[in-house]
Coordinates of C-alpha atoms and ligand atoms in Angstrom, one line a residue:
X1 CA 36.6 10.7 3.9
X2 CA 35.7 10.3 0.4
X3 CA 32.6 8.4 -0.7
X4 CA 31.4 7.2 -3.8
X5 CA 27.6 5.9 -3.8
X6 CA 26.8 4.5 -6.3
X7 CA 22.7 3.4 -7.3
X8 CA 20.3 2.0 -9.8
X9 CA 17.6 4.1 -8.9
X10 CA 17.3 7.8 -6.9
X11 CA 14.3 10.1 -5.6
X12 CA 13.2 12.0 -6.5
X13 CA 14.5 11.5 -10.5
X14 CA 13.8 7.9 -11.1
X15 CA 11.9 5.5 -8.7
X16 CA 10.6 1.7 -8.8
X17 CA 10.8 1.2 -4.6
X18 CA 12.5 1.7 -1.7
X19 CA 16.2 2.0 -2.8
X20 CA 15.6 4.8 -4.3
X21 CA 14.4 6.8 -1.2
X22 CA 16.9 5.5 0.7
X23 CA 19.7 6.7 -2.0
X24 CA 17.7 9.7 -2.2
X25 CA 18.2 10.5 1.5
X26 CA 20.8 8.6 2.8
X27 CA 23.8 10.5 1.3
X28 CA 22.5 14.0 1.9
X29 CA 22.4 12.5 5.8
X30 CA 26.2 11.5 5.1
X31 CA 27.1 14.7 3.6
X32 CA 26.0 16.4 7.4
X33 CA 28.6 14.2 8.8
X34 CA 31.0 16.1 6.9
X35 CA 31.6 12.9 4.4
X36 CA 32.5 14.5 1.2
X37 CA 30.1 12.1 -1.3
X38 CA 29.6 11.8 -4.7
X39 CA 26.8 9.7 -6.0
X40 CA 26.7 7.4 -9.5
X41 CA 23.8 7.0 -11.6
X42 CA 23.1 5.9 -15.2
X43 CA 21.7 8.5 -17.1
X44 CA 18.5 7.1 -18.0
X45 CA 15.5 8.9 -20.5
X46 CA 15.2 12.4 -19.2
X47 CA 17.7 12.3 -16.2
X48 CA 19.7 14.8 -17.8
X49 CA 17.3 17.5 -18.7
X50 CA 15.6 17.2 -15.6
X51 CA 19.1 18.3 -13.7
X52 CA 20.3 21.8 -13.1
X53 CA 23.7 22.2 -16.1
X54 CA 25.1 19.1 -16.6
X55 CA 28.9 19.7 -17.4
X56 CA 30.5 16.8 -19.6
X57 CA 33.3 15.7 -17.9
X58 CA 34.4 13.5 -20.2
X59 CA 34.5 9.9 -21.8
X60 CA 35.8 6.3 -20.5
X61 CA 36.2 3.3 -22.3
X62 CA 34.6 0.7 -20.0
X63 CA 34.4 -2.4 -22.1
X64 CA 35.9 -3.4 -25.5
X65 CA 32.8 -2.3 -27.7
X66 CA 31.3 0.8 -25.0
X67 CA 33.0 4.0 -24.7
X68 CA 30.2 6.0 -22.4
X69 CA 30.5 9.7 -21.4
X70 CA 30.2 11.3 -17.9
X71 CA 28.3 14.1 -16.8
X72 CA 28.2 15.8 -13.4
X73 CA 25.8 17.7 -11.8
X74 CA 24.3 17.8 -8.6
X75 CA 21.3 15.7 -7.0
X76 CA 17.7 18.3 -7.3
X77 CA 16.7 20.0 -4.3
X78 CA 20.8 19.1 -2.9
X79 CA 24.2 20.1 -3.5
X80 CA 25.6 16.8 -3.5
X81 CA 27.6 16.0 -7.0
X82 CA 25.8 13.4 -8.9
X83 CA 27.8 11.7 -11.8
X84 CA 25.7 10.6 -14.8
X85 CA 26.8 7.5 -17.0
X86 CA 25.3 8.6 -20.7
X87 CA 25.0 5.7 -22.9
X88 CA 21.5 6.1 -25.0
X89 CA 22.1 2.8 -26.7
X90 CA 21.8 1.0 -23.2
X91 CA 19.7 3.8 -20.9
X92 CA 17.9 6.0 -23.2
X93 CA 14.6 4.2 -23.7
X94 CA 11.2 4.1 -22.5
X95 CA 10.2 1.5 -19.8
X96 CA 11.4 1.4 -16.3
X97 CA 15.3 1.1 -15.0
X98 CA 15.0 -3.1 -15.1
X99 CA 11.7 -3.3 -17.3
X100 CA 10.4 -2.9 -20.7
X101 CA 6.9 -1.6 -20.9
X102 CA 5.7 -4.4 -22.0
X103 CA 8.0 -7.5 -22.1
X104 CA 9.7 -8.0 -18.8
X105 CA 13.4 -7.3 -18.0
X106 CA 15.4 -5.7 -20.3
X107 CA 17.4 -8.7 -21.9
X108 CA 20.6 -6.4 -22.0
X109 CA 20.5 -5.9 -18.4
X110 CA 23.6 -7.5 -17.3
X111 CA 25.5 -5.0 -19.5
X112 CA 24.0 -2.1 -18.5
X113 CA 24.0 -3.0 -14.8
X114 CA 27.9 -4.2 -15.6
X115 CA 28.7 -0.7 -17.4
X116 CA 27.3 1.0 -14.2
X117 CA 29.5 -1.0 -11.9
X118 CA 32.6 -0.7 -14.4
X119 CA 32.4 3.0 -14.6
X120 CA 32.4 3.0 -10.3
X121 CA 35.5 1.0 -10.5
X122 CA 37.2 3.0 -13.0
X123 CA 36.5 6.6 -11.0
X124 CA 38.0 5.0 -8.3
X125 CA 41.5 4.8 -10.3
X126 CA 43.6 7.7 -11.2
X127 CA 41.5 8.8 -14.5
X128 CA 41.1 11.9 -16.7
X129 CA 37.5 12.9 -15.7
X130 CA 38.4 14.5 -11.8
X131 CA 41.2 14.5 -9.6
X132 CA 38.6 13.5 -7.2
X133 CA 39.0 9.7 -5.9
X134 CA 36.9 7.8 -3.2
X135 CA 38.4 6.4 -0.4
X136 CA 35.7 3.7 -0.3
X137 CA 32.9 3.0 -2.9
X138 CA 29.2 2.4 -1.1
X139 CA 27.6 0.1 -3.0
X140 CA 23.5 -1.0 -3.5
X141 CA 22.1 -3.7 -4.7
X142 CA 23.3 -6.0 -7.4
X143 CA 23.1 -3.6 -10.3
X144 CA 26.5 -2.6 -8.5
X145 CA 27.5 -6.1 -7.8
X146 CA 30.2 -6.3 -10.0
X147 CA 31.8 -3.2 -8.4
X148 CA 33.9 -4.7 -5.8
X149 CA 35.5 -7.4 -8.4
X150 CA 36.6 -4.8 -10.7
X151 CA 37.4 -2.7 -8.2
X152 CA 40.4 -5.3 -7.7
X153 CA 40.7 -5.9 -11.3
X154 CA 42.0 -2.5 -11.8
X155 CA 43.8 -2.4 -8.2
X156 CA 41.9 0.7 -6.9
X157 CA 43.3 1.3 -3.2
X158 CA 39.4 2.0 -2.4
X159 CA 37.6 -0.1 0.2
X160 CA 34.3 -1.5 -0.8
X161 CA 30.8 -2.0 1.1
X162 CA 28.2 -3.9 -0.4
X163 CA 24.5 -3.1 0.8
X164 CA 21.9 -5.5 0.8
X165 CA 18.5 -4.4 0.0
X166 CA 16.6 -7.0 -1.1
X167 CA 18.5 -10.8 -1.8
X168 CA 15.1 -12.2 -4.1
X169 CA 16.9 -10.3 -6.8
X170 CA 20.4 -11.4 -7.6
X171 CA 21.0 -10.7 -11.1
X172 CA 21.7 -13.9 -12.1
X173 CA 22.7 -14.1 -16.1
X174 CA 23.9 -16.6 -18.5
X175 CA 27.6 -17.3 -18.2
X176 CA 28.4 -16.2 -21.5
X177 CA 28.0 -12.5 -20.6
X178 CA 31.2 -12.9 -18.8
X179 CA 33.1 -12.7 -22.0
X180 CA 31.6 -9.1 -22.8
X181 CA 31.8 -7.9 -19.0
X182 CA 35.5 -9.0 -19.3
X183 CA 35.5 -10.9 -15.9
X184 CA 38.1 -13.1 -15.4
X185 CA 37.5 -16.7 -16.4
X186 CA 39.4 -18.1 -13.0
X187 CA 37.0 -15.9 -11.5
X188 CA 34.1 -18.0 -12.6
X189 CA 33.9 -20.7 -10.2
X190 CA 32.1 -21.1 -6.4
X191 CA 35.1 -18.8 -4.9
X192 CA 34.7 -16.3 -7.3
X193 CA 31.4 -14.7 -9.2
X194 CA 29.6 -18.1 -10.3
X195 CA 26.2 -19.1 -8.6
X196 CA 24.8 -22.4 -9.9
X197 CA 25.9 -21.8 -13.2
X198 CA 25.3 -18.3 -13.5
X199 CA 27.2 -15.4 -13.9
X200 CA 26.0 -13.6 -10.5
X201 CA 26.0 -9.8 -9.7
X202 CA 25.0 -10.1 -5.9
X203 CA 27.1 -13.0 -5.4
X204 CA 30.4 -10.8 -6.5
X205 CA 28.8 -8.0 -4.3
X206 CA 28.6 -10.3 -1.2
X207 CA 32.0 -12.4 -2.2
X208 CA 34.2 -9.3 -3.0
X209 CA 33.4 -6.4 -1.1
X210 CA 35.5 -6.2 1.8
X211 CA 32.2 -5.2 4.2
X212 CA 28.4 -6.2 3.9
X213 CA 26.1 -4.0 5.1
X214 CA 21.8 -4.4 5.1
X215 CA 19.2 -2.3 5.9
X216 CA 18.0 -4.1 9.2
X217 CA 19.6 -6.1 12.0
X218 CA 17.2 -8.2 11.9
X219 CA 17.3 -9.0 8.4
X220 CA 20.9 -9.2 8.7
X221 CA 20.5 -12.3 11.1
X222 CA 17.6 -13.8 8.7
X223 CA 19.7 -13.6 5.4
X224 CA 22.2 -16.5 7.6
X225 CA 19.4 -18.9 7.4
X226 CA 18.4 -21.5 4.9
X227 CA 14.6 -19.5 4.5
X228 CA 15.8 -16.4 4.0
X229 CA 19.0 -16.8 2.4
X230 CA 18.1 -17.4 -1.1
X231 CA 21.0 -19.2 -1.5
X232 CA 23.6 -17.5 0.0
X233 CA 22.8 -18.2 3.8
X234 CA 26.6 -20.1 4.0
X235 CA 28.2 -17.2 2.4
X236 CA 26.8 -14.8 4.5
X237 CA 27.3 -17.4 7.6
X238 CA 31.0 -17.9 6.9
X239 CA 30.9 -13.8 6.1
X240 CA 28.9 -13.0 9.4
X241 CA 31.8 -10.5 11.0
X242 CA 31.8 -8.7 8.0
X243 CA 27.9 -8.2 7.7
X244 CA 26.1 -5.2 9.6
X245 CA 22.5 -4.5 9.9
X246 CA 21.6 -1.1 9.6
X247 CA 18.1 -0.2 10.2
X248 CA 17.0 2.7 7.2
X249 CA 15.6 6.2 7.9
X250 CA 13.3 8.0 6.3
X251 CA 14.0 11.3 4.6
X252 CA 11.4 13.5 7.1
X253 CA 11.0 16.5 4.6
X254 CA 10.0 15.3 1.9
X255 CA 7.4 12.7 4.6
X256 CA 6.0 15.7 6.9
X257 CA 2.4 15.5 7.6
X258 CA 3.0 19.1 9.1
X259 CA 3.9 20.5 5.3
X260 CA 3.5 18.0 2.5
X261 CA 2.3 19.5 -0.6
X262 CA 0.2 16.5 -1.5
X263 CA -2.2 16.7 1.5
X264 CA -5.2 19.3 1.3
X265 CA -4.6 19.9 5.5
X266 CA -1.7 19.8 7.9
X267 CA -0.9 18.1 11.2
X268 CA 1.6 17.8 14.0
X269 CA 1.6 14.9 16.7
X270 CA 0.3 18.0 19.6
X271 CA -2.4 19.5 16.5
X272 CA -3.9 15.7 15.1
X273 CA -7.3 17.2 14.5
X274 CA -6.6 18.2 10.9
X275 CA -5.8 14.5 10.3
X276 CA -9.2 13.6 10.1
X277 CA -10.1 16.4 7.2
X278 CA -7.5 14.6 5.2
X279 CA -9.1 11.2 5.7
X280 CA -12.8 12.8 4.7
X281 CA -10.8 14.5 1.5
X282 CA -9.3 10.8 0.7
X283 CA -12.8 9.0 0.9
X284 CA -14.4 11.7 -1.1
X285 CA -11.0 11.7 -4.0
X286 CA -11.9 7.7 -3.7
X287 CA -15.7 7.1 -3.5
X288 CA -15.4 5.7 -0.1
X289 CA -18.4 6.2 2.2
X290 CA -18.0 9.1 4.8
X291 CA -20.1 7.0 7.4
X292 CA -18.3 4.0 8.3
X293 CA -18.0 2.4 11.5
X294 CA -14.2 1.0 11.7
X295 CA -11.2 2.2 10.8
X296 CA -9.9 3.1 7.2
X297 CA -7.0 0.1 6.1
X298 CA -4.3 1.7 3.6
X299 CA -1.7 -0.4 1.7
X300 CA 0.3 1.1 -1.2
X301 CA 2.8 -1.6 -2.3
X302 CA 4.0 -3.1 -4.7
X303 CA 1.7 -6.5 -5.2
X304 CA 4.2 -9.4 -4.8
X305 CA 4.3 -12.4 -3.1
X306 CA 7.0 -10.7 -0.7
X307 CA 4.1 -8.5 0.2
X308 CA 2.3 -10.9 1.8
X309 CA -1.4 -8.9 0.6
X310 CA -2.3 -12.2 -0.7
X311 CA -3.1 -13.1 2.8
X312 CA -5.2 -9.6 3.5
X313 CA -6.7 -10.3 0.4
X314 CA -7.8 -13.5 1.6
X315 CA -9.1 -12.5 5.0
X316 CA -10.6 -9.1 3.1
X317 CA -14.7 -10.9 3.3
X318 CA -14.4 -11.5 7.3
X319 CA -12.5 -8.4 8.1
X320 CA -15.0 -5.6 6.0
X321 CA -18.2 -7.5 7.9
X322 CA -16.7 -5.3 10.6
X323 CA -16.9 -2.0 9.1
X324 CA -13.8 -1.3 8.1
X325 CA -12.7 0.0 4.5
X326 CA -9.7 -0.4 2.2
X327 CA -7.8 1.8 0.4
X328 CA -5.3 -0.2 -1.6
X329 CA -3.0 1.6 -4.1
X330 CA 0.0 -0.9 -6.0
X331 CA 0.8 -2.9 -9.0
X332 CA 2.9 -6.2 -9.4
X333 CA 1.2 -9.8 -10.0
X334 CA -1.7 -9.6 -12.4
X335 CA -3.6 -12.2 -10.3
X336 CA -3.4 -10.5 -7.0
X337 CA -3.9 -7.1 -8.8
X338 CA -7.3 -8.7 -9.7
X339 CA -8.1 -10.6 -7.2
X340 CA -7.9 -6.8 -5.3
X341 CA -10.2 -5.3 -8.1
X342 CA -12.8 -8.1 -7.8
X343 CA -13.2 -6.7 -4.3
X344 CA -13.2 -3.5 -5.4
X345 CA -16.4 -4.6 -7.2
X346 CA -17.6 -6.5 -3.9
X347 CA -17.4 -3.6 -2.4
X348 CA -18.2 -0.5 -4.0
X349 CA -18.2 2.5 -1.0
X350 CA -16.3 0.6 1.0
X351 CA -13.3 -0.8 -0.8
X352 CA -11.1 1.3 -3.5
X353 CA -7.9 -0.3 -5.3
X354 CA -5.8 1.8 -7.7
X355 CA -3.5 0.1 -10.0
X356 CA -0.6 2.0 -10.9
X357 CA 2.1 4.2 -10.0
X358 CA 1.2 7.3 -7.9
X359 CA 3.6 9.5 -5.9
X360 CA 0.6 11.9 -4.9
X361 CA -1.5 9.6 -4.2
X362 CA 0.6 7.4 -2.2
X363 CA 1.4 10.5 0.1
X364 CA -2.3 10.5 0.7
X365 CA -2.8 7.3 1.9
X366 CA -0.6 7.3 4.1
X367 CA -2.1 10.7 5.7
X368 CA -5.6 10.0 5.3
X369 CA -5.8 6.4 6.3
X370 CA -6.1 4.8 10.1
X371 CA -3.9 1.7 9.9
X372 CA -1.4 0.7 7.5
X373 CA -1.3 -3.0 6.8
X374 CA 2.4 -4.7 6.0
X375 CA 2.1 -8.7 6.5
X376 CA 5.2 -9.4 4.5
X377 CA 6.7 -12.5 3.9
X378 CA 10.0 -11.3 4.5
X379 CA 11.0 -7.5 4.2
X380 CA 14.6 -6.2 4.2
X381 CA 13.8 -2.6 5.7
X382 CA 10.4 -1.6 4.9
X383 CA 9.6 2.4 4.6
X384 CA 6.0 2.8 4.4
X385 CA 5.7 1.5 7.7
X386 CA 8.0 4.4 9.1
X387 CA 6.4 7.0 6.5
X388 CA 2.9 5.5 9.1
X389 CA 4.9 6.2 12.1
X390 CA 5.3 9.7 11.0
X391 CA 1.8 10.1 9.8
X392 CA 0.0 8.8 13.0
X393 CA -1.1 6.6 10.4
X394 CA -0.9 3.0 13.0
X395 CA 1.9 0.4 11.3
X396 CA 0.5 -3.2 11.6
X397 CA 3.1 -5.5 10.3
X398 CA 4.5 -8.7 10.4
X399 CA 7.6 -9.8 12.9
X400 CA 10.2 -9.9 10.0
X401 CA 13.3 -7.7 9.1
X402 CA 13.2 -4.0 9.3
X403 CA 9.2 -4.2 10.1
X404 CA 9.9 -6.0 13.3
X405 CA 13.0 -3.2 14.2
X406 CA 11.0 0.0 13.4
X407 CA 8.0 -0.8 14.9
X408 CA 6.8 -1.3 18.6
X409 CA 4.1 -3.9 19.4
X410 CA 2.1 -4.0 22.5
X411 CA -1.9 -4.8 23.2
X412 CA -4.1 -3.8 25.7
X413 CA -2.8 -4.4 29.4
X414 CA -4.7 -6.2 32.0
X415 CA -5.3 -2.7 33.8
X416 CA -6.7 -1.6 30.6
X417 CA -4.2 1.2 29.8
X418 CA -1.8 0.7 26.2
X419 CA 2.0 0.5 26.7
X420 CA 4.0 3.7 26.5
X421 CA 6.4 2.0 24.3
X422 CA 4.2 0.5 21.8
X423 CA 3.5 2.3 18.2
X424 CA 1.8 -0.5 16.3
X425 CA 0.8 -3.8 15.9
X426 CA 2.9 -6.5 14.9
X427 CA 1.7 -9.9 14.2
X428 CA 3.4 -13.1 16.2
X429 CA 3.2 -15.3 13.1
X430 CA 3.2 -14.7 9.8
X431 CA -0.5 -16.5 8.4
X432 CA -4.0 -14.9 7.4
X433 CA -6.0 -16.1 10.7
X434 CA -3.1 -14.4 12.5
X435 CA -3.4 -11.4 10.5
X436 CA -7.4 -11.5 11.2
X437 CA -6.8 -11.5 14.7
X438 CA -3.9 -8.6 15.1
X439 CA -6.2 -6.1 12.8
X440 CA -9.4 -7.5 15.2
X441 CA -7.2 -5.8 18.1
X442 CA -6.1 -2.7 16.2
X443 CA -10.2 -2.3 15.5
X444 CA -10.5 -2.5 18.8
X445 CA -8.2 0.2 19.8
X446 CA -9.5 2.4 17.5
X447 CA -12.9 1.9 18.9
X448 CA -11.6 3.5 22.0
X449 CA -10.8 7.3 20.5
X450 CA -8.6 8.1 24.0
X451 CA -6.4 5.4 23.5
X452 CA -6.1 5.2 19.6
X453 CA -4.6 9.1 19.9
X454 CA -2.2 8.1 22.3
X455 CA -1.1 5.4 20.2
X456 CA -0.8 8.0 16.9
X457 CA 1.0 10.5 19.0
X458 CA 3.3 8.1 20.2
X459 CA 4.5 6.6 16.9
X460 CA 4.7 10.6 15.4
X461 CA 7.4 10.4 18.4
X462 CA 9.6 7.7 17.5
X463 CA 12.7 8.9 15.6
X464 CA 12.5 7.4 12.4
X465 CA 15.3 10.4 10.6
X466 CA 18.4 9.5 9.1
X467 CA 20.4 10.4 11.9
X468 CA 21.5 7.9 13.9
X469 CA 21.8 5.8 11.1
X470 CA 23.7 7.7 9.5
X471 CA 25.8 8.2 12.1
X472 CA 26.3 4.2 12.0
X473 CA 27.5 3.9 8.6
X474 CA 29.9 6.7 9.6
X475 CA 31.3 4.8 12.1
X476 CA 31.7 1.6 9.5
X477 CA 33.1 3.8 6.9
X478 CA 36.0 4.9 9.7
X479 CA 36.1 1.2 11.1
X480 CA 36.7 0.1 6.9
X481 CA 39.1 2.0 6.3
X482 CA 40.8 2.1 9.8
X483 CA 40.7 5.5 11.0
Ligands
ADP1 P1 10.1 -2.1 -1.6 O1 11.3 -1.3 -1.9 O2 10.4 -3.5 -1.3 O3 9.1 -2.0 -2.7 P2 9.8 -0.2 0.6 O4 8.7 -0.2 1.7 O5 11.2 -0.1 1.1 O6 9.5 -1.5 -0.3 O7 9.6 1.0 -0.4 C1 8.6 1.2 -1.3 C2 8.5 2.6 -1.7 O8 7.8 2.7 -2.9 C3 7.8 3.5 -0.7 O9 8.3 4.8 -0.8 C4 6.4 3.5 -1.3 O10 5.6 4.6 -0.9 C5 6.6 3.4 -2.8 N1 5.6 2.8 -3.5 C6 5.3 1.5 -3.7 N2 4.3 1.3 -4.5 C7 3.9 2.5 -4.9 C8 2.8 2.9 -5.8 N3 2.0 2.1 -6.4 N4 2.7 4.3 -6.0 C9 3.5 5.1 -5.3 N5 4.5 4.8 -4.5 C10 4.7 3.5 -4.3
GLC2 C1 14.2 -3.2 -0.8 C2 13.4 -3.9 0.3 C3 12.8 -3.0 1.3 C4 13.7 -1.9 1.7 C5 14.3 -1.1 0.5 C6 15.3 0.0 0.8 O1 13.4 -2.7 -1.9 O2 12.4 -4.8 -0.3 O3 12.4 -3.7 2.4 O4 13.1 -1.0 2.5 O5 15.0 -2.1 -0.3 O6 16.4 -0.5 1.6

């Protein structure tokens, strides 16, 4: 089985959030299977220099006025080909994948976004780069939305699987851009690639691939309703036996509390002493008193409603009256980023918020802190709960989407004991008082030093790897393409 993956964004070379881990893991999982996969990926600023020999391949004339060239090389730290769109005009820039530095989205997006979903389409047709040709064309998000149209534009014999990650962010452009992105103009209507007026890159994902896939079943059942559907709830309804929920893994090298480079000490689920000399190195790296009572809160996120931290922010005054201390580390809405810093002010010693981007940092905090708080609004998959899992580091999260799959709620019994099965705390409704009264219990637990290391050892010993995931899509490949 041949498999083209194709993303917007890939760890460890370019990174906003969680699709790139999970395009950064999830194919090297495949390629154990024995799936031969290559991966697509513009090339943007630095991509190229920071991978071993590109070799040009050649050049393809996507659309009218864009004649782009392809490199291959493979993924760092992998052997897994990775194919390069170069096109400075559109990717060579500074700024992020979807943002300018300063100004919001690129305005351009919908063309570079359509040139990356072009060029899938057109490697999976006979072509003069490589004899190579997927039998089926994986999909992410809707920077690859257009994929599966001109995947039957072109009449490529490839099967096509659309994966959700996130359906708040649609790629929805003004119509006009259809001209450019040469889609058909009897295309442009509710059966087709139109959304309310728009030209829509998810909706061609979700209307023309011939299988849907997201990255939860749970989140897979939610997308079918009217609040958290976004708008497509009927398509997806009348599209439900075509829609699977696969729950993500995490990539558990590069997130191993027993050997990551980031951490000053190491730890295993059977050794958990040296977890608390990585907690006293993160209060002293953050100014955080070493003499607090309660537990030490971590959240590294970005800060958006989806988040739900508004609502932690909000409960922040009753909650540190306790004891407890906050490491926050994120960026996103200016107002929540300062409503976080005001506290920050509140609460010098005892609260520490760091606004920015930080890989080693963020590896940190989740080592070094006691609980990790997730009270999303709604949340596709969710990693950093699972990177907790791994770290001992106790996931307390809201019952949506991938958080409510991955982890295992529970309280104290009436015997007094903790469930075998449970690994974190999950909130029953999704509001601050409710939040309040789930991290009251988790305080609690940790209060009680017995029980709190059973619960760390048993989430370190919950799978969270790629494996039977992977193993899943596997199986959906074969069942796509009927082998
Ligand atoms: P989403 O993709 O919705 O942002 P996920 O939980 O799936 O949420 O993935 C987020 C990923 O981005 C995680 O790997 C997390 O550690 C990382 N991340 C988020 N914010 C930051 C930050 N400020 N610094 C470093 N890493 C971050
Ligand atoms: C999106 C979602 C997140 C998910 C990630 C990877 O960014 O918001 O929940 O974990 O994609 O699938």
């Amino acid at each position: 089985m041949r498999l083209l993956f194709v993303t917007s964004e890939i760890f460890p070379l370019i990174k906003t959030g969680g699709l790139a881990d999970v395009s950064g893991a999830l194919p090297a999982a495949l390629a154990t299977t024995g799936l031969d996969v290559q991966i697509l990926l513009p090339a943007y600023r630095g991509i190229l220099a920071q991978c071993d020999a590109p070799r040009l391949l050649g050049s393809l004339q996507a659309f009218h006025d864009i004649r782009c060239e392809l490199y291959q090389t493979t993924l760092p730290g992998t052997d897994i080909p990775l194919l390069l769109i170069d096109y400075p005009a559109l990717y060579d820039r500074e700024g992020g994948p979807y943002h300018h530095p300063q100004h919001g989205e690129w305005q351009d997006n919908p063309l570079r976004f359509g040139l990356l979903s072009k060029v899938a389409a057109m490697l999976s047709v006979p072509n003069m780069l490589q004899p190579w040709l997927p039998d089926l064309v994986h999909c992410n998000d809707w920077q690859s939305g257009l994929t599966p149209y001109y995947l039957q534009q072109l009449a490529s014999p490839a099967k096509s699987l659309f994966s959700i990650h996130n359906l708040a962010f649609q790629g929805n452009f003004h119509a006009d851009w259809r001209h450019r992105l040469m889609l058909s103009e009897q295309d442009f209507q509710p059966a087709g690639y139109e959304f309310y007026g728009h030209l829509s890159f998810m909706k061609a994902g979700l209307y023309y691939a011939d299988a849907l896939a997201t990255v939860s079943p749970t989140y897979a059942k939610e997308i079918q309703t009217e609040q958290f559907g976004f708008g497509f709830q009927g398509l997806l309804q009348h599209r439900t036996d075509d829609l699977t929920g696969i729950l993500n893994g995490i990539d558990t090298q590069v997130w191993d509390p027993a050997s990551d480079p980031y951490l000053p000490a190491h730890y295993t689920s059977s050794a958990l002493a040296n977890k608390k000399l990585v907690k006293q190195a993160l209060q002293a790296e953050l100014g955080l008193h070493q003499d607090a009572t309660g537990p030490l809160l971590g959240v590294v996120s970005r800060l958006t409603h989806q988040k739900g931290l508004d609502m932690l922010a909000d409960i922040a005054h009753e909650l540190l009256a306790s004891g407890c201390q906050l490491a926050v580390l994120g960026s996103g809405e200016p107002a929540l980023e300062q409503q976080y810093l005001a506290l920050m002010r509140q609460y010098p010693g005892q609260v520490v918020v760091t606004i920015g981007y930080n890989e080693p940092l963020s590896h940190r905090i989740m080592a070094g802190t006691d609980i990790f708080v997730m009270p999303s609004r709604f949340e596709p998959c969710g990693l950093n709960q699972m990177y907790g899992l791994r770290y001992g580091t106790i996931p307390l999260v809201a019952n949506t989407g991938g958080l409510a799959d991955s982890v295992h709620g529970g309280a104290v019994m009436a015997d007094g004991t903790l469930p075998e099965t449970m690994t974190g705390l999950v909130m029953p409704e999704n509001n601050p008082s409710t939040l309040l009264v789930t991290l009251r219990q988790a305080v609690h637990i940790y209060a009680n030093s017995g029980q709190w290391q059973q619960l760390q050892k048993q989430a370190m010993r919950q799978d969270v790897s790629w494996e039977t995931s992977a193993k899943h899509y596997f199986e959906l490949y074969q069942d796509l393409l009927d082998i």
